[in-house]
Coordinates of C-alpha atoms in Angstrom, one line a residue:
M1 CA 116.8 121.1 82.2
T2 CA 113.6 122.3 81.1
D3 CA 112.3 122.3 77.3
H4 CA 113.0 126.0 76.6
Q5 CA 116.4 125.5 78.0
R6 CA 117.3 122.8 75.6
G7 CA 119.3 123.7 72.6
P8 CA 119.8 122.2 69.0
G9 CA 122.6 120.1 70.2
D10 CA 120.3 118.2 72.8
E11 CA 117.7 117.2 70.1
R12 CA 120.6 116.4 67.8
E13 CA 121.9 113.9 70.4
L14 CA 118.2 112.7 70.7
G15 CA 117.8 112.0 67.0
E16 CA 121.1 110.1 66.8
A17 CA 120.3 108.0 69.5
R18 CA 117.2 107.1 67.9
R19 CA 118.6 106.3 64.4
D20 CA 121.4 104.3 66.2
A21 CA 118.6 101.9 68.0
D22 CA 116.7 101.6 64.8
E23 CA 119.8 100.9 62.7
Y24 CA 121.0 98.4 65.5
R25 CA 117.3 96.9 65.5
L26 CA 117.6 96.0 61.8
R27 CA 121.3 94.4 62.5
A28 CA 119.9 92.6 65.6
R29 CA 117.2 90.9 63.3
E30 CA 119.8 89.7 60.9
D31 CA 122.8 88.8 63.1
P32 CA 121.5 88.4 67.0
D33 CA 124.7 86.9 68.3
L34 CA 126.7 89.9 67.0
H35 CA 124.5 92.8 66.9
L36 CA 122.0 92.2 70.2
P37 CA 124.4 93.5 72.7
G38 CA 125.0 97.0 70.7
F39 CA 121.1 97.3 70.5
A40 CA 120.4 96.6 74.3
L41 CA 122.8 99.6 75.1
C42 CA 121.5 101.8 72.4
L43 CA 118.1 101.1 73.9
Y44 CA 119.2 101.9 77.1
R45 CA 121.0 105.3 76.0
L46 CA 117.9 106.3 73.9
G47 CA 115.6 105.5 77.1
A48 CA 117.5 107.7 79.5
L49 CA 117.6 110.5 77.1
L50 CA 113.6 110.3 76.7
M51 CA 113.4 110.3 80.4
E52 CA 114.7 113.8 80.8
R53 CA 111.9 115.1 78.9
A54 CA 108.5 115.0 80.8
E55 CA 106.5 115.1 77.6
R56 CA 108.2 112.0 76.4
H57 CA 108.0 109.7 79.1
E58 CA 105.3 107.5 77.4
E59 CA 107.8 106.8 74.5
A60 CA 110.8 106.2 77.4
A61 CA 108.4 103.4 78.4
E62 CA 108.2 101.6 75.4
V63 CA 111.8 101.9 74.7
L64 CA 112.8 100.6 78.2
D65 CA 110.3 98.1 77.8
E66 CA 112.4 96.9 74.9
A67 CA 115.6 97.3 76.5
V68 CA 114.7 95.0 79.6
E69 CA 113.4 92.4 77.0
V70 CA 116.5 92.4 75.0
T71 CA 118.5 92.6 78.1
R72 CA 117.1 89.5 79.5
R73 CA 117.8 87.5 76.6
L74 CA 121.4 88.5 76.8
A75 CA 121.6 88.1 80.8
A76 CA 120.1 84.2 80.1
A77 CA 122.8 83.5 77.4
N78 CA 125.8 85.2 79.6
P79 CA 124.5 85.9 83.1
H80 CA 128.2 87.3 84.4
G81 CA 128.2 89.6 81.5
W82 CA 124.6 90.8 81.5
L83 CA 123.0 90.7 84.7
P84 CA 124.4 93.8 86.0
T85 CA 123.1 95.8 82.9
L86 CA 119.7 93.6 83.5
A87 CA 119.6 95.2 87.1
M88 CA 120.5 98.8 86.0
T89 CA 117.8 98.9 83.2
L90 CA 115.1 97.2 85.4
D91 CA 115.9 99.9 88.0
Q92 CA 115.6 102.7 85.6
R93 CA 112.3 101.2 84.2
A94 CA 110.8 100.9 87.6
L95 CA 111.8 104.5 88.6
L96 CA 109.8 105.7 85.2
M97 CA 107.0 103.6 86.1
G98 CA 106.8 105.4 89.7
I99 CA 107.0 108.8 87.7
L100 CA 104.1 107.7 85.5
G101 CA 102.1 106.8 88.6
R102 CA 101.9 102.7 87.6
R103 CA 102.8 101.9 91.0
A104 CA 102.1 98.2 91.1
R105 CA 104.4 97.6 87.9
A106 CA 107.0 100.2 89.5
G107 CA 107.1 98.0 92.9
A108 CA 107.5 94.7 90.9
L109 CA 110.4 96.0 88.7
A110 CA 112.2 97.4 91.7
A111 CA 112.1 94.3 93.6
E112 CA 113.3 92.6 90.9
A113 CA 116.3 95.0 90.3
T114 CA 116.8 94.9 94.2
D115 CA 117.0 90.9 94.1
L116 CA 119.6 91.1 91.4
Y117 CA 121.6 93.5 92.8
R118 CA 122.0 91.5 96.2
G119 CA 123.0 88.6 94.4
L120 CA 125.7 90.7 92.3
A121 CA 126.8 92.5 95.6
R122 CA 127.4 89.2 97.2
Q123 CA 129.9 88.0 94.3
D124 CA 131.4 91.5 94.0
P125 CA 130.7 94.0 96.4
E126 CA 133.2 96.5 95.4
R127 CA 131.5 96.9 92.3
H128 CA 127.8 96.3 93.0
L129 CA 127.4 97.9 96.3
P130 CA 126.4 100.9 94.9
G131 CA 123.8 99.5 92.6
L132 CA 122.1 97.7 95.3
A133 CA 122.0 101.1 97.5
A134 CA 120.4 102.9 94.6
A135 CA 118.1 100.1 94.1
L136 CA 116.9 99.9 97.7
T137 CA 116.3 103.5 97.6
N138 CA 114.1 103.2 94.4
L139 CA 112.5 100.3 96.0
G140 CA 111.4 102.0 99.3
N141 CA 109.9 105.0 97.6
Q142 CA 107.8 102.5 95.4
L143 CA 106.8 100.5 98.4
A144 CA 105.6 103.7 100.2
E145 CA 103.5 104.9 97.3
L146 CA 101.9 101.5 97.3
G147 CA 100.9 102.0 101.1
Q148 CA 103.4 99.6 102.3
H149 CA 104.9 101.8 104.7
H150 CA 106.7 99.3 107.0
E151 CA 108.3 97.5 104.1
A152 CA 109.3 101.0 102.7
L153 CA 111.0 101.6 105.7
D154 CA 112.9 98.3 105.9
R155 CA 114.2 98.8 102.7
M156 CA 115.3 102.3 103.3
R157 CA 117.1 101.1 106.4
E158 CA 118.9 98.5 104.7
G159 CA 119.9 101.0 101.9
V160 CA 121.4 103.5 104.4
E161 CA 123.2 100.9 106.0
V162 CA 124.7 99.8 102.5
R163 CA 125.7 103.5 102.3
R164 CA 127.2 103.7 105.3
T165 CA 129.6 100.6 104.1
L166 CA 130.5 102.7 101.0
A167 CA 131.0 106.1 102.9
A168 CA 133.3 104.2 105.7
R169 CA 135.5 103.1 102.4
Q170 CA 136.4 106.6 101.4
P171 CA 138.4 109.1 102.9
D172 CA 137.3 112.7 104.0
G173 CA 133.9 111.7 105.2
G174 CA 133.0 109.6 102.0
G175 CA 133.2 112.2 99.2
A176 CA 130.2 111.5 96.7
A177 CA 129.3 108.2 99.0
G178 CA 129.3 110.6 101.8
L179 CA 126.7 112.9 100.5
E180 CA 124.4 109.8 99.1
L181 CA 124.4 108.5 102.6
A182 CA 123.4 112.1 103.7
S183 CA 120.5 112.2 101.3
A184 CA 119.6 108.6 102.1
L185 CA 119.5 109.6 105.7
V186 CA 117.3 112.6 105.2
E187 CA 114.6 110.5 103.0
L188 CA 114.7 107.9 106.1
G189 CA 114.5 110.5 108.6
V190 CA 111.4 111.8 107.0
K191 CA 109.5 108.7 106.5
L192 CA 110.4 107.7 110.2
G193 CA 108.6 110.9 111.2
E194 CA 105.8 110.0 108.9
M195 CA 105.2 107.1 111.0
G196 CA 105.6 108.4 114.4
H197 CA 108.8 107.1 115.0
H198 CA 109.9 110.7 116.4
E199 CA 112.9 109.5 118.4
E200 CA 114.6 107.6 115.8
A201 CA 113.8 110.0 113.2
A202 CA 115.4 112.8 115.3
D203 CA 118.7 110.7 115.5
V204 CA 118.7 110.1 111.8
L205 CA 118.0 113.6 110.9
R206 CA 120.6 114.7 113.2
D207 CA 123.0 112.3 111.8
A208 CA 122.4 114.0 108.2
V209 CA 122.9 117.5 109.7
G210 CA 126.0 116.6 111.0
R211 CA 127.7 115.4 107.9
Y212 CA 126.1 118.2 106.1
R213 CA 127.6 120.4 108.5
A214 CA 131.1 119.0 108.5
R215 CA 131.3 119.3 104.8
I216 CA 130.4 123.1 105.1
D217 CA 133.1 123.5 107.6
S218 CA 135.6 121.6 105.6
P219 CA 138.1 123.7 103.5
A220 CA 138.9 120.9 101.2
A221 CA 135.3 120.4 100.4
P222 CA 134.0 121.8 97.0
A223 CA 131.0 124.3 96.8
P224 CA 127.8 122.4 97.6
A225 CA 125.6 121.6 94.7
A226 CA 122.0 122.8 94.5
K227 CA 120.7 119.4 95.5
E228 CA 123.0 119.2 98.5
L229 CA 121.8 122.6 99.8
A230 CA 118.2 121.7 99.3
D231 CA 118.6 118.1 101.3
H232 CA 120.7 120.0 104.0
W233 CA 117.6 122.6 104.3
V234 CA 115.1 119.5 104.2
A235 CA 116.8 117.6 107.1
L236 CA 117.1 120.9 109.1
V237 CA 113.6 121.8 109.0
T238 CA 112.3 118.2 109.3
L239 CA 114.4 117.7 112.5
A240 CA 113.2 120.8 114.0
R241 CA 109.5 119.9 113.3
E242 CA 110.4 116.2 115.0
L243 CA 112.0 117.6 118.2
T244 CA 108.8 119.7 118.4
A245 CA 106.7 116.8 118.2
L246 CA 108.8 115.0 120.9
G247 CA 107.9 118.2 123.0
R248 CA 111.8 119.6 122.8
G249 CA 110.9 122.6 120.9
D250 CA 113.6 124.7 122.9
E251 CA 116.4 122.6 121.2
T252 CA 115.2 123.6 117.6
E253 CA 116.5 127.4 117.7
P254 CA 120.0 126.3 116.3
Y255 CA 118.6 124.3 113.3
R256 CA 116.0 127.0 112.6
T257 CA 119.2 129.4 112.3
Q258 CA 121.2 127.2 110.2
A259 CA 118.1 126.4 107.8
A260 CA 117.7 130.2 107.4
S261 CA 121.4 130.5 106.5
V262 CA 121.2 127.4 104.0
H263 CA 117.7 129.0 102.1
R264 CA 119.4 132.4 101.8
R265 CA 122.6 130.7 100.1
L266 CA 120.3 128.5 97.9
A267 CA 118.4 131.4 96.9
R268 CA 121.7 133.3 96.2
T269 CA 123.4 130.4 94.1
S270 CA 120.7 128.3 92.7
P271 CA 117.2 130.2 92.5
H272 CA 115.6 127.6 90.4
F273 CA 115.7 125.1 93.3
L274 CA 113.7 127.2 95.4
A275 CA 110.8 125.8 93.7
F276 CA 111.7 122.5 95.2
V277 CA 112.3 123.9 98.9
T278 CA 109.1 125.8 98.5
A279 CA 106.9 122.6 97.6
V280 CA 108.6 120.7 100.7
A281 CA 107.7 123.5 102.9
R282 CA 104.1 123.8 101.8
R283 CA 103.5 120.2 101.9
G284 CA 104.8 120.2 105.8
G285 CA 102.5 123.3 106.6
I286 CA 105.8 125.7 106.8
T287 CA 105.9 129.1 105.7
V288 CA 109.3 130.8 104.8
G289 CA 110.1 134.3 105.4
E290 CA 112.4 136.8 103.2
D291 CA 115.1 136.3 105.7
G292 CA 114.7 132.3 105.3
R293 CA 113.3 131.8 108.9
F294 CA 110.4 129.1 108.8
E295 CA 107.5 128.6 110.9
Q296 CA 104.8 126.4 111.2
A297 CA 101.8 127.5 109.2
S298 CA 99.1 128.9 111.5
R299 CA 95.5 127.8 110.9
P300 CA 92.6 130.3 110.7
A301 CA 90.6 130.3 113.8
S302 CA 88.0 128.3 112.2
G303 CA 90.1 125.4 111.7
P304 CA 91.7 123.7 108.6
P305 CA 90.6 124.6 105.3
R306 CA 87.3 122.6 104.5
A307 CA 87.7 120.1 101.4
S308 CA 85.0 119.6 98.9
A309 CA 82.4 117.6 100.6
P310 CA 82.1 113.6 99.7
D311 CA 79.0 112.6 97.8
P312 CA 76.7 111.4 100.3
A313 CA 75.8 108.4 97.9
V314 CA 79.4 107.3 97.6
L315 CA 79.7 107.7 101.5
A316 CA 76.6 105.3 101.8
R317 CA 77.8 102.9 99.6
V318 CA 81.3 102.6 101.0
R319 CA 79.4 102.3 104.3
N320 CA 77.4 99.5 103.2
L321 CA 80.2 97.6 101.7
N322 CA 81.9 97.7 104.8
E323 CA 79.0 96.9 107.2
Q324 CA 78.1 93.9 104.7
G325 CA 81.9 92.8 104.5
L326 CA 82.2 92.6 108.4
R327 CA 79.1 90.8 108.9
L328 CA 80.1 88.1 106.1
A329 CA 83.5 87.9 108.1
S330 CA 81.7 87.4 111.4
A331 CA 79.9 84.7 110.0
G332 CA 82.7 83.0 108.5
S333 CA 82.0 83.7 104.8
L334 CA 85.7 85.1 104.7
D335 CA 86.1 85.0 100.9
L336 CA 83.1 86.8 100.2
A337 CA 83.8 89.5 102.9
V338 CA 87.5 89.9 101.5
G339 CA 86.0 90.6 98.0
M340 CA 83.1 93.1 99.3
L341 CA 85.7 95.0 101.6
R342 CA 88.0 95.4 98.5
D343 CA 85.4 96.8 96.7
A344 CA 85.1 99.2 99.5
V345 CA 88.6 100.1 99.4
D346 CA 88.6 100.8 95.6
L347 CA 85.6 102.6 95.5
S348 CA 86.8 104.9 98.5
R349 CA 90.1 105.3 96.8
R350 CA 89.0 106.3 93.3
T351 CA 87.0 109.0 95.1
A352 CA 89.6 110.0 97.7
A353 CA 91.8 111.0 94.6
T354 CA 89.6 113.9 94.1
T355 CA 87.8 114.3 97.2
P356 CA 90.2 114.4 100.2
G357 CA 87.6 114.1 102.5
L358 CA 87.2 110.2 101.8
S359 CA 90.6 109.5 103.0
I360 CA 89.1 108.5 106.4
A361 CA 86.4 106.4 104.7
L362 CA 89.5 104.9 102.8
A363 CA 91.6 104.0 105.9
R364 CA 88.5 102.5 107.7
S365 CA 88.0 100.5 104.8
L366 CA 91.6 99.3 104.7
H367 CA 91.4 98.5 108.4
N368 CA 88.3 96.3 107.9
L369 CA 90.1 94.7 105.0
G370 CA 92.9 94.0 106.8
L371 CA 91.0 92.3 109.7
A372 CA 89.1 90.0 107.1
E373 CA 92.5 89.1 105.2
A374 CA 94.0 88.1 108.5
W375 CA 91.1 86.0 109.4
S376 CA 91.7 84.2 106.1
G377 CA 95.3 83.6 106.6
H378 CA 96.3 86.1 104.2
R379 CA 99.0 87.5 106.1
A380 CA 101.2 89.6 104.0
E381 CA 97.8 91.2 102.4
A382 CA 96.5 92.0 106.0
L383 CA 99.7 93.9 106.6
A384 CA 99.8 95.9 103.5
A385 CA 96.3 97.1 104.3
A386 CA 96.6 97.6 108.2
D387 CA 100.0 99.6 107.2
E388 CA 98.3 101.9 104.7
A389 CA 95.5 102.6 107.0
V390 CA 97.8 103.7 110.0
H391 CA 99.6 106.2 107.4
L392 CA 96.3 107.7 106.4
Y393 CA 95.0 108.2 109.8
R394 CA 98.3 109.9 111.0
R395 CA 97.7 112.2 107.9
T396 CA 94.2 113.1 109.1
V397 CA 94.6 112.9 112.7
E398 CA 95.8 116.5 113.5
A399 CA 92.9 117.9 111.5
A400 CA 90.2 115.8 113.0
P401 CA 91.4 114.4 116.3
G402 CA 88.1 113.6 117.8
P403 CA 86.9 111.0 115.5
V404 CA 90.2 109.9 114.2
R405 CA 92.1 109.1 117.1
P406 CA 90.1 106.2 118.2
L407 CA 90.5 104.7 114.7
L408 CA 94.3 105.4 114.7
A409 CA 94.5 103.5 118.0
D410 CA 92.8 100.6 116.7
S411 CA 94.6 100.6 113.5
L412 CA 97.9 100.6 115.3
D413 CA 96.9 97.7 117.5
S414 CA 96.0 95.5 114.3
L415 CA 99.1 96.6 112.8
G416 CA 101.2 95.1 115.5
S417 CA 99.4 92.0 115.0
R418 CA 99.8 91.9 111.5
L419 CA 103.4 92.5 112.0
A420 CA 103.8 89.7 114.7
A421 CA 101.9 87.1 112.4
L422 CA 105.0 87.5 110.0
G423 CA 107.3 87.2 112.9
R424 CA 108.5 90.7 113.0
H425 CA 108.3 90.7 116.7
H426 CA 110.2 93.7 117.6
D427 CA 108.8 95.8 114.8
A428 CA 105.4 94.9 116.1
L429 CA 106.1 96.3 119.5
V430 CA 106.2 100.0 118.1
P431 CA 102.8 100.1 117.1
A432 CA 101.4 98.1 119.8
R433 CA 102.8 100.6 122.3
E434 CA 101.4 103.7 120.7
S435 CA 98.1 102.0 120.4
V436 CA 98.1 101.5 124.1
R437 CA 99.6 104.9 124.6
V438 CA 96.8 106.3 122.6
H439 CA 94.1 104.1 124.2
R440 CA 95.1 105.2 127.6
Q441 CA 94.5 108.8 126.8
L442 CA 90.8 108.0 125.5
A443 CA 90.2 106.0 128.3
R444 CA 91.2 109.0 130.7
E445 CA 88.7 111.1 128.9
D446 CA 85.9 108.4 128.5
P447 CA 86.2 105.7 130.9
T448 CA 83.0 103.9 130.2
A449 CA 83.2 103.7 126.5
R450 CA 86.8 103.1 126.0
L451 CA 88.0 101.1 129.0
P452 CA 87.4 97.7 127.3
E453 CA 89.3 98.7 124.2
L454 CA 92.3 99.7 126.5
A455 CA 92.1 96.2 127.9
R456 CA 91.9 94.7 124.8
A457 CA 95.1 96.6 123.2
L458 CA 96.9 96.2 126.5
N459 CA 96.4 92.6 126.4
N460 CA 97.9 92.2 122.7
L461 CA 100.7 94.3 123.9
G462 CA 101.1 91.7 126.4
V463 CA 101.5 89.1 123.7
R464 CA 103.7 91.2 121.8
L465 CA 106.2 91.7 124.9
T466 CA 106.4 87.9 125.2
D467 CA 107.2 87.4 121.5
A468 CA 110.1 90.1 122.0
G469 CA 111.5 88.1 125.1
L470 CA 110.3 91.0 127.6
H471 CA 108.7 88.8 130.1
E472 CA 108.4 90.7 133.5
E473 CA 106.9 93.7 131.2
S474 CA 104.6 91.2 129.9
L475 CA 103.3 89.8 133.1
A476 CA 102.7 93.3 134.4
A477 CA 100.5 94.0 131.6
A478 CA 98.8 91.2 132.0
R479 CA 97.7 91.7 135.6
E480 CA 96.8 95.4 134.6
V481 CA 94.5 93.9 131.9
M482 CA 92.8 91.8 134.8
D483 CA 92.5 95.0 136.7
L484 CA 90.9 96.9 133.9
Y485 CA 88.5 94.0 133.5
R486 CA 87.6 94.1 137.1
R487 CA 86.7 97.7 136.7
I488 CA 84.6 96.9 133.7
R489 CA 82.6 94.5 135.4
A490 CA 82.3 96.5 138.7
S491 CA 80.9 99.3 136.3
G492 CA 78.1 96.8 135.1
S493 CA 79.1 96.9 131.4
G494 CA 77.6 93.6 131.1
M495 CA 80.2 90.7 131.2
T496 CA 78.0 88.2 132.4
G497 CA 77.9 86.0 128.9
G498 CA 74.9 87.5 127.4
T499 CA 74.0 87.4 124.0
G500 CA 74.7 91.3 122.7
T501 CA 77.8 91.9 120.5
A502 CA 79.6 94.0 122.9
D503 CA 78.8 91.9 126.0
T504 CA 80.4 88.7 124.2
D505 CA 83.2 90.7 122.7
H506 CA 84.1 91.7 126.3
L507 CA 83.6 88.2 127.6
S508 CA 86.0 86.9 124.9
G509 CA 88.5 89.5 125.8
L510 CA 88.4 88.6 129.3
I511 CA 88.7 84.8 128.4
H512 CA 92.0 85.5 126.3
G513 CA 93.4 88.1 129.1
L514 CA 93.0 85.5 131.8
S515 CA 94.8 82.5 129.4
N516 CA 97.4 85.2 128.9
L517 CA 97.8 85.9 132.7
G518 CA 98.5 82.0 133.2
L519 CA 100.7 82.0 130.6
R520 CA 102.9 85.0 131.5
L521 CA 102.9 83.6 135.4
A522 CA 104.1 80.4 134.2
R523 CA 106.7 81.7 132.1
A524 CA 108.0 83.7 135.1
G525 CA 107.8 80.8 137.4
Y526 CA 104.8 81.7 139.7
D527 CA 103.7 78.0 139.2
D528 CA 101.0 78.1 142.3
E529 CA 99.1 81.2 140.8
V530 CA 98.8 79.6 137.3
A531 CA 95.7 77.5 137.9
A532 CA 93.4 80.3 139.1
P533 CA 93.3 82.1 136.0
T534 CA 93.4 79.3 133.8
L535 CA 90.3 77.8 135.2
Q536 CA 88.3 81.0 135.5
A537 CA 89.0 81.1 131.5
V538 CA 87.9 77.7 131.4
E539 CA 84.6 78.2 133.2
L540 CA 83.9 81.5 131.1
L541 CA 84.5 79.8 127.8
S542 CA 81.8 77.1 128.4
G543 CA 79.4 80.0 128.4
L544 CA 80.6 81.6 125.2
T545 CA 78.2 80.6 122.7
R546 CA 79.5 83.0 119.7
I547 CA 82.9 82.5 118.5
H548 CA 84.0 85.2 116.3
P549 CA 86.7 84.7 113.7
G550 CA 88.7 87.6 114.9
N551 CA 89.1 86.3 118.1
D552 CA 92.0 83.9 117.4
V553 CA 90.6 80.6 118.3
A554 CA 93.8 78.6 117.4
A555 CA 95.9 80.6 119.6
L556 CA 93.6 80.3 122.5
A557 CA 93.2 76.7 122.2
D558 CA 97.2 76.4 122.0
S559 CA 97.5 78.4 125.0
L560 CA 94.9 76.3 127.0
A561 CA 96.4 73.1 125.7
W562 CA 100.0 74.4 126.8
L563 CA 98.6 75.5 130.3
G564 CA 96.8 71.9 130.7
H565 CA 100.4 70.2 130.1
H566 CA 102.1 73.0 132.1
L567 CA 99.4 72.3 135.5
R568 CA 99.7 68.4 135.2
R569 CA 103.5 68.5 135.1
T570 CA 103.6 71.0 138.2
G571 CA 101.3 68.8 140.3
H572 CA 97.9 70.3 139.2
R573 CA 96.3 67.3 137.6
R574 CA 92.6 68.3 137.8
E575 CA 93.0 71.7 136.8
G576 CA 95.5 70.4 134.2
R577 CA 93.2 67.9 132.7
A578 CA 90.1 70.7 132.6
A579 CA 92.3 72.9 130.7
T580 CA 93.1 70.1 128.3
R581 CA 89.4 69.4 127.5
A582 CA 88.5 73.0 127.1
A583 CA 91.1 73.1 124.2
E584 CA 90.1 70.1 122.7
D585 CA 86.3 71.2 122.9
L586 CA 87.4 74.7 121.3
R587 CA 89.2 73.1 118.4
R588 CA 86.0 70.8 117.8
R589 CA 83.7 73.7 118.1
S590 CA 85.9 76.1 115.6
A591 CA 86.2 72.9 113.1
V592 CA 82.5 72.3 113.1
R593 CA 81.9 76.3 112.2
R594 CA 84.5 76.1 109.5

């Protein structure tokens, strides 16, 4: 409801709620035991009424702050009676903080509300599962706004599963619970598409479309509300877009026809909702005709519209911060490096808010920060930075594929490593596979420059495959990595252990690839083939004078130690002793460097 649509009755209700809150505040001071519960409920009611008025959101924030504080006191004294109200108030407060753009605060409140609802739902699922589902949706949205897209996706998936449970308990497609499930499926499908999970996005959106279609076709179902029609339209349009991204554009015509029909019905019955639909369409680069048909907005021949040019001085400052941060990280000064790269992220983020051209600089800074955080052992922080970098590159790759595709490929590889470091091995496979796919395309276009990057990404994919228990596929990847390095050496790229940074990086990659091949062969039972790549890795390692923090020295040392044990156990004692000595030497060198 807009301001000019509100009547005297609405303002009278708000005035009464204010007076009630003021009166109970005084009573609660005099007799908290008697009046604090009534005061908490008055505050919540007042906060909810203020939230309906955009111009009073700051006042609503103050009221809900007080409501949370009062409800915490009540829940501390009587958890059984007041924890549900505290969870509800926290969730409402988080929603408002998100609306006001205070994302970090919103995320913390939403996480606390979700944790409370989890505990409550374990004790009384019938009563509290709906609250948990809503809190998960809110938390997912807040995490996405903070750039923590994989965590957001996890919460959205969990929320969908909770809503499935609720819908399954209801007859006739779940009623209101079924509608909430369909809406949650649309949000999940949109998020999956944004993150490049096009197959899963199409499946999820098809599920949502089927549920909306069943309600429309059911004679017993009530006429759809405006939000239901709008969500249905978004599901149809997004499904068509995901199918197109999968190269299945010939399957989209039925969904385009349905979307046109839903759009016309929405225009006829709820014209005020067309603003929402139009905004969604424009954000997705879609134009809608008078008949409701939609098409991807065509670009002018000269390419995408140009954003205002970034300030060269700001770009230079961001670039210098990144270069200095990476130099410090390479030298082992990781705390200083992280601080400098955080400065680069902060500066580029502030400027990107008003100058979209700096979003690539922001993504680069986030990628570099993620590397330094990972080398420092800050795993959660590294994942958040890598996740946001990938998300930003996805948003810009279509407008500038030439410079952005290599950056996206590298960030996808890094994201896979960050997820794996937190034990999320199946999640890590998705970006790792996509990284190799993009690197293959780039290597076909420019083998000289891109083959080493493909080899590195493929080697990391092999590790991810092993972590996920896919050993034969991992062995095939390891063998291909060796083939790639043979091609690189034959091309004269300088793999002889020289002092150049690129040569040293290629040599490090080859050493990791050889040790991984040894591990994969051992895991697959090819015991007689394990010694050759292991000894070659040991020989090359002795000539490697520079150890970069990003080379995962601990993992390499562990691999060589395990290979040494395996070789001795399978009768290759001399080779086993050489691998064990190399592992011990590598650990000593790493300890001295620190």
